[in-house]
Structures are given as structure tokens and as C-alpha cells.
mmCIF file of C-alpha atoms in Angstrom:
data_model
loop_
_atom_site.group_PDB
_atom_site.id
_atom_site.type_symbol
_atom_site.label_atom_id
_atom_site.label_comp_id
_atom_site.label_asym_id
_atom_site.label_seq_id
_atom_site.Cartn_x
_atom_site.Cartn_y
_atom_site.Cartn_z
ATOM 1 C CA UNK A 1 69.398 107.587 160.415
ATOM 2 C CA UNK A 2 72.809 109.206 160.942
ATOM 3 C CA UNK A 3 73.722 110.156 164.504
ATOM 4 C CA UNK A 4 74.084 113.841 165.312
ATOM 5 C CA UNK A 5 77.936 113.832 165.406
ATOM 6 C CA UNK A 6 78.056 111.992 162.058
ATOM 7 C CA UNK A 7 75.538 114.396 160.515
ATOM 8 C CA UNK A 8 77.566 117.358 161.845
ATOM 9 C CA UNK A 9 80.777 115.889 160.412
ATOM 10 C CA UNK A 10 79.122 115.433 157.001
ATOM 11 C CA UNK A 11 77.772 118.999 157.115
ATOM 12 C CA UNK A 12 81.274 120.321 157.843
ATOM 13 C CA UNK A 13 82.674 118.281 154.947
ATOM 14 C CA UNK A 14 80.002 119.660 152.617
ATOM 15 C CA UNK A 15 80.971 123.228 153.565
ATOM 16 C CA UNK A 16 84.675 122.450 153.079
ATOM 17 C CA UNK A 17 84.254 120.780 149.674
ATOM 18 C CA UNK A 18 81.697 123.349 148.543
ATOM 19 C CA UNK A 19 84.343 126.071 148.882
ATOM 20 C CA UNK A 20 86.812 124.289 146.584
ATOM 21 C CA UNK A 21 87.426 125.287 142.969
ATOM 22 C CA UNK A 22 85.633 123.327 140.246
ATOM 23 C CA UNK A 23 87.491 122.079 137.164
ATOM 24 C CA UNK A 24 85.807 122.536 133.777
ATOM 25 C CA UNK A 25 86.274 120.289 130.763
ATOM 26 C CA UNK A 26 85.511 120.849 127.083
ATOM 27 C CA UNK A 27 83.761 118.679 124.508
ATOM 28 C CA UNK A 28 87.048 118.403 122.597
ATOM 29 C CA UNK A 29 88.914 117.245 125.709
ATOM 30 C CA UNK A 30 86.247 114.624 126.462
ATOM 31 C CA UNK A 31 86.550 113.307 122.900
ATOM 32 C CA UNK A 32 90.351 113.223 122.883
ATOM 33 C CA UNK A 33 90.643 111.646 126.341
ATOM 34 C CA UNK A 34 87.846 109.128 125.690
ATOM 35 C CA UNK A 35 89.098 108.089 122.241
ATOM 36 C CA UNK A 36 91.431 105.586 123.949
ATOM 37 C CA UNK A 37 89.544 104.118 126.944
ATOM 38 C CA UNK A 38 92.408 102.020 128.289
ATOM 39 C CA UNK A 39 92.356 100.713 131.864
ATOM 40 C CA UNK A 40 94.812 103.476 132.788
ATOM 41 C CA UNK A 41 92.621 106.213 131.266
ATOM 42 C CA UNK A 42 89.497 104.858 132.951
ATOM 43 C CA UNK A 43 91.392 104.825 136.245
ATOM 44 C CA UNK A 44 92.487 108.449 135.718
ATOM 45 C CA UNK A 45 88.906 109.391 134.827
ATOM 46 C CA UNK A 46 87.528 107.772 138.000
ATOM 47 C CA UNK A 47 90.175 109.505 140.130
ATOM 48 C CA UNK A 48 89.247 112.866 138.578
ATOM 49 C CA UNK A 49 85.546 112.251 139.267
ATOM 50 C CA UNK A 50 86.261 111.182 142.851
ATOM 51 C CA UNK A 51 87.822 114.635 143.390
ATOM 52 C CA UNK A 52 85.492 116.714 141.191
ATOM 53 C CA UNK A 53 81.991 115.360 141.851
ATOM 54 C CA UNK A 54 81.964 116.037 145.633
ATOM 55 C CA UNK A 55 82.859 119.694 144.935
ATOM 56 C CA UNK A 56 80.021 120.164 142.461
ATOM 57 C CA UNK A 57 77.480 118.233 144.545
ATOM 58 C CA UNK A 58 78.439 120.044 147.771
ATOM 59 C CA UNK A 59 77.969 123.466 146.129
ATOM 60 C CA UNK A 60 74.436 122.558 145.096
ATOM 61 C CA UNK A 61 73.576 121.042 148.495
ATOM 62 C CA UNK A 62 74.674 124.266 150.206
ATOM 63 C CA UNK A 63 72.628 126.380 147.826
ATOM 64 C CA UNK A 64 69.533 124.218 148.348
ATOM 65 C CA UNK A 65 69.819 125.095 152.052
ATOM 66 C CA UNK A 66 69.902 128.862 151.526
ATOM 67 C CA UNK A 67 67.146 129.694 149.023
ATOM 68 C CA UNK A 68 64.999 132.839 149.321
ATOM 69 C CA UNK A 69 61.283 133.128 150.189
ATOM 70 C CA UNK A 70 61.347 129.973 152.333
ATOM 71 C CA UNK A 71 61.822 127.735 149.280
ATOM 72 C CA UNK A 72 64.461 125.670 151.110
ATOM 73 C CA UNK A 73 61.793 124.476 153.564
ATOM 74 C CA UNK A 74 59.402 123.074 150.953
ATOM 75 C CA UNK A 75 59.166 119.252 151.245
ATOM 76 C CA UNK A 76 60.099 118.731 147.571
ATOM 77 C CA UNK A 77 63.256 120.855 147.944
ATOM 78 C CA UNK A 78 64.226 119.074 151.169
ATOM 79 C CA UNK A 79 63.889 115.752 149.316
ATOM 80 C CA UNK A 80 66.263 116.924 146.572
ATOM 81 C CA UNK A 81 68.715 118.295 149.146
ATOM 82 C CA UNK A 82 68.747 114.871 150.843
ATOM 83 C CA UNK A 83 69.494 113.210 147.482
ATOM 84 C CA UNK A 84 72.498 115.534 147.071
ATOM 85 C CA UNK A 85 73.727 114.865 150.616
ATOM 86 C CA UNK A 86 73.375 111.083 150.087
ATOM 87 C CA UNK A 87 75.344 111.336 146.843
ATOM 88 C CA UNK A 88 78.018 113.489 148.475
ATOM 89 C CA UNK A 89 78.437 110.858 151.219
ATOM 90 C CA UNK A 90 78.528 107.976 148.714
ATOM 91 C CA UNK A 91 81.309 109.560 146.638
ATOM 92 C CA UNK A 92 83.272 111.345 149.365
ATOM 93 C CA UNK A 93 83.540 108.285 151.612
ATOM 94 C CA UNK A 94 84.179 105.770 148.836
ATOM 95 C CA UNK A 95 87.664 104.239 149.298
ATOM 96 C CA UNK A 96 90.377 105.879 147.201
ATOM 97 C CA UNK A 97 90.341 104.505 143.657
ATOM 98 C CA UNK A 98 93.707 102.853 143.029
ATOM 99 C CA UNK A 99 93.093 99.714 140.968
ATOM 100 C CA UNK A 100 90.979 98.308 138.137
ATOM 101 C CA UNK A 101 88.617 96.661 140.628
ATOM 102 C CA UNK A 102 88.299 99.929 142.587
ATOM 103 C CA UNK A 103 87.452 101.728 139.347
ATOM 104 C CA UNK A 104 84.751 99.206 138.372
ATOM 105 C CA UNK A 105 83.159 99.406 141.837
ATOM 106 C CA UNK A 106 83.320 103.232 141.728
ATOM 107 C CA UNK A 107 81.668 103.216 138.290
ATOM 108 C CA UNK A 108 78.780 101.084 139.579
ATOM 109 C CA UNK A 109 78.336 103.453 142.513
ATOM 110 C CA UNK A 110 78.187 106.639 140.398
ATOM 111 C CA UNK A 111 75.717 104.913 138.042
ATOM 112 C CA UNK A 112 73.428 104.584 141.074
ATOM 113 C CA UNK A 113 74.041 108.232 141.976
ATOM 114 C CA UNK A 114 72.899 109.254 138.490
ATOM 115 C CA UNK A 115 69.724 107.134 138.827
ATOM 116 C CA UNK A 116 69.007 108.661 142.260
ATOM 117 C CA UNK A 117 68.857 112.106 140.629
ATOM 118 C CA UNK A 118 66.627 111.147 137.665
ATOM 119 C CA UNK A 119 63.579 112.983 139.049
ATOM 120 C CA UNK A 120 65.313 116.146 140.233
ATOM 121 C CA UNK A 121 63.773 118.415 137.556
ATOM 122 C CA UNK A 122 60.065 117.654 138.250
ATOM 123 C CA UNK A 123 60.696 117.516 142.018
ATOM 124 C CA UNK A 124 62.321 120.972 142.053
ATOM 125 C CA UNK A 125 59.517 122.222 139.786
ATOM 126 C CA UNK A 126 56.964 120.947 142.301
ATOM 127 C CA UNK A 127 58.680 122.825 145.138
ATOM 128 C CA UNK A 128 58.808 126.060 143.120
ATOM 129 C CA UNK A 129 55.170 125.682 142.079
ATOM 130 C CA UNK A 130 54.146 125.150 145.714
ATOM 131 C CA UNK A 131 55.956 128.361 146.663
ATOM 132 C CA UNK A 132 54.403 130.273 143.782
ATOM 133 C CA UNK A 133 50.894 129.041 144.652
ATOM 134 C CA UNK A 134 51.419 129.990 148.302
ATOM 135 C CA UNK A 135 52.591 133.481 147.352
ATOM 136 C CA UNK A 136 49.671 133.928 144.962
ATOM 137 C CA UNK A 137 47.265 133.059 147.791
ATOM 138 C CA UNK A 138 48.913 135.584 150.113
ATOM 139 C CA UNK A 139 49.396 138.114 147.278
ATOM 140 C CA UNK A 140 53.123 138.270 148.029
ATOM 141 C CA UNK A 141 54.552 137.316 144.641
ATOM 142 C CA UNK A 142 57.942 139.045 144.213
ATOM 143 C CA UNK A 143 58.315 140.672 140.809
ATOM 144 C CA UNK A 144 59.793 138.249 138.311
ATOM 145 C CA UNK A 145 60.945 135.688 140.850
ATOM 146 C CA UNK A 146 64.420 136.799 139.729
ATOM 147 C CA UNK A 147 66.407 135.197 142.535
ATOM 148 C CA UNK A 148 64.612 131.879 142.027
ATOM 149 C CA UNK A 149 65.252 131.963 138.275
ATOM 150 C CA UNK A 150 68.948 132.729 138.789
ATOM 151 C CA UNK A 151 69.220 129.846 141.273
ATOM 152 C CA UNK A 152 67.470 127.434 138.899
ATOM 153 C CA UNK A 153 69.769 128.408 136.020
ATOM 154 C CA UNK A 154 72.844 127.703 138.172
ATOM 155 C CA UNK A 155 71.355 124.525 139.615
ATOM 156 C CA UNK A 156 70.302 122.955 136.316
ATOM 157 C CA UNK A 157 73.489 123.972 134.502
ATOM 158 C CA UNK A 158 75.471 122.237 137.255
ATOM 159 C CA UNK A 159 73.172 119.211 137.015
ATOM 160 C CA UNK A 160 73.807 118.932 133.258
ATOM 161 C CA UNK A 161 77.564 118.971 133.945
ATOM 162 C CA UNK A 162 77.408 116.360 136.713
ATOM 163 C CA UNK A 163 75.287 114.006 134.600
ATOM 164 C CA UNK A 164 77.509 114.545 131.557
ATOM 165 C CA UNK A 165 80.675 113.671 133.518
ATOM 166 C CA UNK A 166 79.116 110.560 135.083
ATOM 167 C CA UNK A 167 77.413 109.472 131.852
ATOM 168 C CA UNK A 168 80.593 109.923 129.815
ATOM 169 C CA UNK A 169 82.686 107.877 132.251
ATOM 170 C CA UNK A 170 80.098 105.084 132.436
ATOM 171 C CA UNK A 171 79.600 104.980 128.653
ATOM 172 C CA UNK A 172 83.353 104.595 128.056
ATOM 173 C CA UNK A 173 83.006 101.083 129.504
ATOM 174 C CA UNK A 174 80.873 99.965 126.532
ATOM 175 C CA UNK A 175 82.888 97.076 125.030
ATOM 176 C CA UNK A 176 81.356 97.560 121.556
ATOM 177 C CA UNK A 177 80.604 101.246 120.951
ATOM 178 C CA UNK A 178 79.019 102.280 117.656
ATOM 179 C CA UNK A 179 81.480 103.565 115.041
ATOM 180 C CA UNK A 180 82.398 107.182 115.764
ATOM 181 C CA UNK A 181 80.868 107.161 119.259
ATOM 182 C CA UNK A 182 83.090 108.114 122.213
ATOM 183 C CA UNK A 183 81.149 107.676 125.432
ATOM 184 C CA UNK A 184 78.076 109.892 125.069
ATOM 185 C CA UNK A 185 79.586 111.870 122.176
ATOM 186 C CA UNK A 186 78.831 110.944 118.586
ATOM 187 C CA UNK A 187 81.697 112.355 116.528
ATOM 188 C CA UNK A 188 79.627 111.909 113.360
ATOM 189 C CA UNK A 189 76.181 112.978 114.545
ATOM 190 C CA UNK A 190 73.643 113.767 111.824
ATOM 191 C CA UNK A 191 71.432 116.661 112.985
ATOM 192 C CA UNK A 192 68.959 115.752 110.239
ATOM 193 C CA UNK A 193 68.522 112.248 111.690
ATOM 194 C CA UNK A 194 68.125 113.610 115.231
ATOM 195 C CA UNK A 195 65.576 116.139 113.937
ATOM 196 C CA UNK A 196 63.638 113.324 112.247
ATOM 197 C CA UNK A 197 63.583 111.249 115.444
ATOM 198 C CA UNK A 198 62.619 114.210 117.645
ATOM 199 C CA UNK A 199 59.933 115.215 115.134
ATOM 200 C CA UNK A 200 58.424 111.727 115.134
ATOM 201 C CA UNK A 201 58.411 111.644 118.942
ATOM 202 C CA UNK A 202 56.812 115.099 119.167
ATOM 203 C CA UNK A 203 54.147 114.198 116.577
ATOM 204 C CA UNK A 204 53.239 111.003 118.430
ATOM 205 C CA UNK A 205 52.727 113.022 121.647
ATOM 206 C CA UNK A 206 50.638 115.564 119.704
ATOM 207 C CA UNK A 207 48.550 112.802 118.104
ATOM 208 C CA UNK A 208 47.879 111.258 121.490
ATOM 209 C CA UNK A 209 46.842 114.608 122.958
ATOM 210 C CA UNK A 210 44.807 116.114 120.103
ATOM 211 C CA UNK A 211 43.998 113.230 117.742
ATOM 212 C CA UNK A 212 45.914 114.900 114.893
ATOM 213 C CA UNK A 213 49.237 116.647 114.343
ATOM 214 C CA UNK A 214 50.699 119.104 111.828
ATOM 215 C CA UNK A 215 53.260 117.803 109.351
ATOM 216 C CA UNK A 216 56.955 118.471 109.880
ATOM 217 C CA UNK A 217 59.221 119.388 106.957
ATOM 218 C CA UNK A 218 62.982 119.099 107.445
ATOM 219 C CA UNK A 219 65.553 120.890 105.265
ATOM 220 C CA UNK A 220 69.345 120.488 105.200
ATOM 221 C CA UNK A 221 72.192 118.301 103.992
ATOM 222 C CA UNK A 222 71.395 114.700 105.045
ATOM 223 C CA UNK A 223 75.102 113.798 104.779
ATOM 224 C CA UNK A 224 76.314 116.547 107.115
ATOM 225 C CA UNK A 225 77.645 115.384 110.514
ATOM 226 C CA UNK A 226 79.417 117.028 113.451
ATOM 227 C CA UNK A 227 80.502 115.972 116.970
ATOM 228 C CA UNK A 228 77.820 116.407 119.629
ATOM 229 C CA UNK A 229 75.887 114.591 122.354
ATOM 230 C CA UNK A 230 72.878 112.986 120.640
ATOM 231 C CA UNK A 231 70.721 112.860 123.786
ATOM 232 C CA UNK A 232 71.235 116.593 124.414
ATOM 233 C CA UNK A 233 70.289 117.533 120.855
ATOM 234 C CA UNK A 234 67.239 115.262 120.902
ATOM 235 C CA UNK A 235 66.027 116.791 124.176
ATOM 236 C CA UNK A 236 66.340 120.350 122.849
ATOM 237 C CA UNK A 237 64.687 119.633 119.492
ATOM 238 C CA UNK A 238 61.865 117.623 121.088
ATOM 239 C CA UNK A 239 61.019 120.611 123.320
ATOM 240 C CA UNK A 240 61.099 123.129 120.447
ATOM 241 C CA UNK A 241 59.111 120.953 118.028
ATOM 242 C CA UNK A 242 56.518 120.116 120.711
ATOM 243 C CA UNK A 243 55.998 123.835 121.353
ATOM 244 C CA UNK A 244 55.561 124.541 117.644
ATOM 245 C CA UNK A 245 53.197 121.607 117.019
ATOM 246 C CA UNK A 246 51.022 122.628 119.965
ATOM 247 C CA UNK A 247 50.863 126.263 118.829
ATOM 248 C CA UNK A 248 49.879 125.307 115.264
ATOM 249 C CA UNK A 249 47.439 122.611 116.391
ATOM 250 C CA UNK A 250 45.610 124.914 118.803
ATOM 251 C CA UNK A 251 45.487 127.742 116.271
ATOM 252 C CA UNK A 252 44.038 125.632 113.445
ATOM 253 C CA UNK A 253 42.046 122.923 115.235
ATOM 254 C CA UNK A 254 38.700 124.666 114.596
ATOM 255 C CA UNK A 255 39.672 126.224 111.281
ATOM 256 C CA UNK A 256 38.789 125.272 107.695
ATOM 257 C CA UNK A 257 42.191 126.484 106.478
ATOM 258 C CA UNK A 258 45.011 124.115 105.544
ATOM 259 C CA UNK A 259 47.226 123.438 108.538
ATOM 260 C CA UNK A 260 50.743 124.755 107.803
ATOM 261 C CA UNK A 261 53.676 122.437 108.564
ATOM 262 C CA UNK A 262 56.329 123.022 111.174
ATOM 263 C CA UNK A 263 59.666 123.557 109.439
ATOM 264 C CA UNK A 264 63.094 122.489 110.699
ATOM 265 C CA UNK A 265 66.092 123.959 108.854
ATOM 266 C CA UNK A 266 69.669 122.794 109.560
ATOM 267 C CA UNK A 267 72.500 125.158 108.528
ATOM 268 C CA UNK A 268 76.202 124.281 108.686
ATOM 269 C CA UNK A 269 78.299 127.369 109.478
ATOM 270 C CA UNK A 270 82.009 127.675 110.181
ATOM 271 C CA UNK A 271 81.520 128.382 113.905
ATOM 272 C CA UNK A 272 78.020 127.113 114.613
ATOM 273 C CA UNK A 273 75.575 124.525 113.470
ATOM 274 C CA UNK A 274 72.261 126.386 113.596
ATOM 275 C CA UNK A 275 68.901 124.655 113.631
ATOM 276 C CA UNK A 276 65.774 126.745 113.129
ATOM 277 C CA UNK A 277 62.367 125.435 114.202
ATOM 278 C CA UNK A 278 59.749 127.601 112.511
ATOM 279 C CA UNK A 279 55.966 127.591 112.900
ATOM 280 C CA UNK A 280 52.861 129.567 111.982
ATOM 281 C CA UNK A 281 51.181 129.028 115.337
ATOM 282 C CA UNK A 282 50.262 132.644 116.003
ATOM 283 C CA UNK A 283 53.404 133.706 117.842
ATOM 284 C CA UNK A 284 53.915 135.070 121.343
ATOM 285 C CA UNK A 285 52.906 138.556 122.442
ATOM 286 C CA UNK A 286 55.887 140.917 122.761
ATOM 287 C CA UNK A 287 55.040 141.488 126.419
ATOM 288 C CA UNK A 288 55.449 137.743 127.052
ATOM 289 C CA UNK A 289 58.821 137.320 125.347
ATOM 290 C CA UNK A 290 60.969 138.437 128.328
ATOM 291 C CA UNK A 291 59.360 135.661 130.393
ATOM 292 C CA UNK A 292 59.762 132.676 128.077
ATOM 293 C CA UNK A 293 63.125 131.729 129.602
ATOM 294 C CA UNK A 294 61.870 132.057 133.171
ATOM 295 C CA UNK A 295 60.802 128.971 135.089
ATOM 296 C CA UNK A 296 57.133 128.080 135.565
ATOM 297 C CA UNK A 297 56.106 130.353 132.682
ATOM 298 C CA UNK A 298 54.146 128.381 130.113
ATOM 299 C CA UNK A 299 52.388 129.536 126.956
ATOM 300 C CA UNK A 300 49.980 126.619 127.389
ATOM 301 C CA UNK A 301 46.361 127.465 128.160
ATOM 302 C CA UNK A 302 46.199 124.676 130.770
ATOM 303 C CA UNK A 303 49.648 123.714 132.060
ATOM 304 C CA UNK A 304 49.598 120.480 134.084
ATOM 305 C CA UNK A 305 49.255 120.441 137.859
ATOM 306 C CA UNK A 306 52.520 119.024 139.172
ATOM 307 C CA UNK A 307 50.783 117.761 142.308
ATOM 308 C CA UNK A 308 48.370 115.652 140.256
ATOM 309 C CA UNK A 309 49.069 112.259 138.666
ATOM 310 C CA UNK A 310 51.879 112.123 136.102
ATOM 311 C CA UNK A 311 50.745 110.518 132.865
ATOM 312 C CA UNK A 312 54.028 110.680 130.978
ATOM 313 C CA UNK A 313 55.095 113.147 128.309
ATOM 314 C CA UNK A 314 52.597 115.864 127.465
ATOM 315 C CA UNK A 315 52.492 118.625 124.878
ATOM 316 C CA UNK A 316 52.496 121.370 127.515
ATOM 317 C CA UNK A 317 55.024 121.116 130.294
ATOM 318 C CA UNK A 318 55.342 123.073 133.499
ATOM 319 C CA UNK A 319 57.426 125.913 132.088
ATOM 320 C CA UNK A 320 60.894 124.391 132.512
ATOM 321 C CA UNK A 321 61.389 123.112 128.948
ATOM 322 C CA UNK A 322 62.666 126.252 127.219
ATOM 323 C CA UNK A 323 65.025 127.513 129.940
ATOM 324 C CA UNK A 324 66.523 124.047 130.412
ATOM 325 C CA UNK A 325 66.901 123.606 126.635
ATOM 326 C CA UNK A 326 68.809 126.897 126.518
ATOM 327 C CA UNK A 327 71.109 125.649 129.311
ATOM 328 C CA UNK A 328 71.828 122.449 127.352
ATOM 329 C CA UNK A 329 72.812 124.599 124.345
ATOM 330 C CA UNK A 330 74.954 126.911 126.493
ATOM 331 C CA UNK A 331 76.703 123.994 128.228
ATOM 332 C CA UNK A 332 78.895 123.384 125.156
ATOM 333 C CA UNK A 333 79.169 127.031 124.090
ATOM 334 C CA UNK A 334 75.927 127.400 122.102
ATOM 335 C CA UNK A 335 72.683 129.284 122.695
ATOM 336 C CA UNK A 336 68.934 129.300 122.067
ATOM 337 C CA UNK A 337 67.087 132.371 120.766
ATOM 338 C CA UNK A 338 63.378 132.863 120.198
ATOM 339 C CA UNK A 339 62.029 135.396 117.691
ATOM 340 C CA UNK A 340 58.272 135.749 117.497
ATOM 341 C CA UNK A 341 55.841 137.565 115.238
ATOM 342 C CA UNK A 342 52.544 137.891 117.088
ATOM 343 C CA UNK A 343 49.671 137.021 114.787
ATOM 344 C CA UNK A 344 51.859 134.823 112.605
ATOM 345 C CA UNK A 345 54.330 132.467 114.289
ATOM 346 C CA UNK A 346 57.607 131.814 116.069
ATOM 347 C CA UNK A 347 61.153 130.981 114.996
ATOM 348 C CA UNK A 348 63.464 129.239 117.473
ATOM 349 C CA UNK A 349 67.179 129.374 116.620
ATOM 350 C CA UNK A 350 69.307 126.680 118.235
ATOM 351 C CA UNK A 351 73.005 127.583 117.922
ATOM 352 C CA UNK A 352 75.426 124.709 118.566
ATOM 353 C CA UNK A 353 79.148 125.437 118.712
ATOM 354 C CA UNK A 354 81.007 123.101 116.366
ATOM 355 C CA UNK A 355 84.445 124.059 117.653
ATOM 356 C CA UNK A 356 84.148 122.051 120.893
ATOM 357 C CA UNK A 357 86.851 124.178 122.586
ATOM 358 C CA UNK A 358 84.820 126.123 125.132
ATOM 359 C CA UNK A 359 84.959 124.726 128.653
ATOM 360 C CA UNK A 360 81.691 123.929 130.364
ATOM 361 C CA UNK A 361 80.359 126.905 132.372
ATOM 362 C CA UNK A 362 80.763 126.283 136.108
ATOM 363 C CA UNK A 363 78.064 127.950 138.230
#
């Protein structure tokens, strides 16, 4: 345990670094810089991260300490704050990166930082759910939880950026990358192939949960490719397809009618690649639409209890899937829109910027 003077010194450093200006990067810049991962470029990348990561991590640590409604004092939030403080210390007090050996040691250290933060999303969700349950018991639920939702948007958008920067730097050390792959970015990514993989994963989860699953039909040019981060696209499509499969399955599970398929349509525009996930699962009531991008709102009849045992991926999450998917789309200049027809079904439009010029948003 750190002594009080050391802890005070770290706290002062966090405040100082948290007031510094962040530096955004674009998808295009990451591709161009990473296309030639020489020792010099990897050294420059590590030196940039040694300056940039403490700023981003410090800003989030400070915000975790000043949340409304007593959220900062929830054990789950305190745990996440400690992870951020540990990571700030690890990076801030790492010796200055000057050589190839320094860079390799720094890369190993930030890999461990990334692993430390793997469970941030469910841990934050647990803290927010605890607060919400407490306020429901005392009948003091603030309308819309607006401040909490705004904080979570900033927090998760920053988390996506931190993990992208670390992941990209680490992946550039791969001695035998696949053709067309630069770090985490696939310059020739097939959205049809990602849709097929995400659809198969979503159907297997649905089969495990319900014993059956609607079919998925995919439409688009199988030869079309564009530069994007495969893991980001898979995460977004998995969430959207899971939602559609669950809606259709629950609507038709006791029906004699033919179960309609979920449809995925990929369109290649000049500015955007747009992917539509379309279902006939009954839609969402108009009164519920303003809440679908708020945290802890779920259309599931029985969303899981975050304080109970975790049994892996489920069809119905804890209400973080859609808002986080939208943040992933927005991170590289895209967006996610939901249009619903109550009594029929829902269309989700995933817009992905194909220009790659927009800098990451910096909350």
C-alpha cells in the first residue's frame, strides 16, 4: 500500500496530467504511420503513447472521483478508479523510452494495462445498477439519469480510444501480419464476411438460450472491401443481430406462423458504408425509442442480474450494448440509428465512414 505522501504526490500528478490537452488521431493516420513499422516508427509510437496515455487515463480517473448521486462511492466504481490510478502510475513512472529495448519493455507493460481494464464495462455497469436499485428503493430516481448517461458516453468513448491506441501499437509488432492488415486495421475488410461471422455467433447464442434461432439472410457485394477495424465491426454487428434474433424468437416462439429471417444488407456509398440489420420482431414502442441509447435500459423481459453469476454471453445484456455500439461507430466518424415500427419490426442502420479522415472524438 502506498504511503500517504506517495499517494498525495500521485494524486497531484493525476490532476496535473488530467488538465493537459489530448491529441486525436485518425484512422487514415494510423494506417499510413503503421504501414511501415520500422524500429524508428515503433519507438516514435511508444514515445507518443508515453505522453498521451497518462493524459487520457488521468482525465477518466478524475471523473470517476466526481460522479453525481454518490456513484463515485460504490465499491464497483472505486475498483475501476483504482485500476485507472494503477495504470496511470505504471505508464507515468515508466523510464523514458529511448531505445529499442525500452520500447519492447514499454510495449509489454501497456499490454498488461490493457488486460487490467478488460472487465471495466461490466464492473461500471454493476456500480450503476447498484445505484439505480438503491434509488428505486428510496424512490429517488432522477429523471432520465441524464448526468450518468453523459458520463458513461464520455467514459466509454475514451476507453475505446485508449484500447485502440494500445492495441494498434502492440499489433504492429506482429512479425507476420495477414496481407492488408496494419495493426488492428484491415485495409481490405469484407463487411459481408464479418456479418457472416457475427451472424453465426449470434445464432449460436440464440440456439443455446432458446433451442432454436431464426435464419439470417445477408445481401451485398461479397467482393466489396474497405479499411476498418474488424473487431469493432464484429462487436457492433453481434449486438444488433442478437437484438433482432431475440425479438423475432420471442415473438414467434409460440406461433404457428413461419418465422421470418433477420436480414443484413450491406450498401457501399461514396461517403459511408451502411449496414442495415432488419427484423420483424414486433418493434419498439415509440415511447421507448428515446431510451434505447441510455444505459441500463433493456428491451429484454428479464435482463440479467449483474450481481449474480456470469455465465458468458447471453441474448439479453444489461442495457449497455446499443449505446456502446453507437460509440464504436462514432469513434471513426460513423453513427448508429434505430428506426422502429411497433407491431412489425425494427431496422438498425450502422453508418461507417469510409473516408478515414475524421479524428477520434476526445471527451
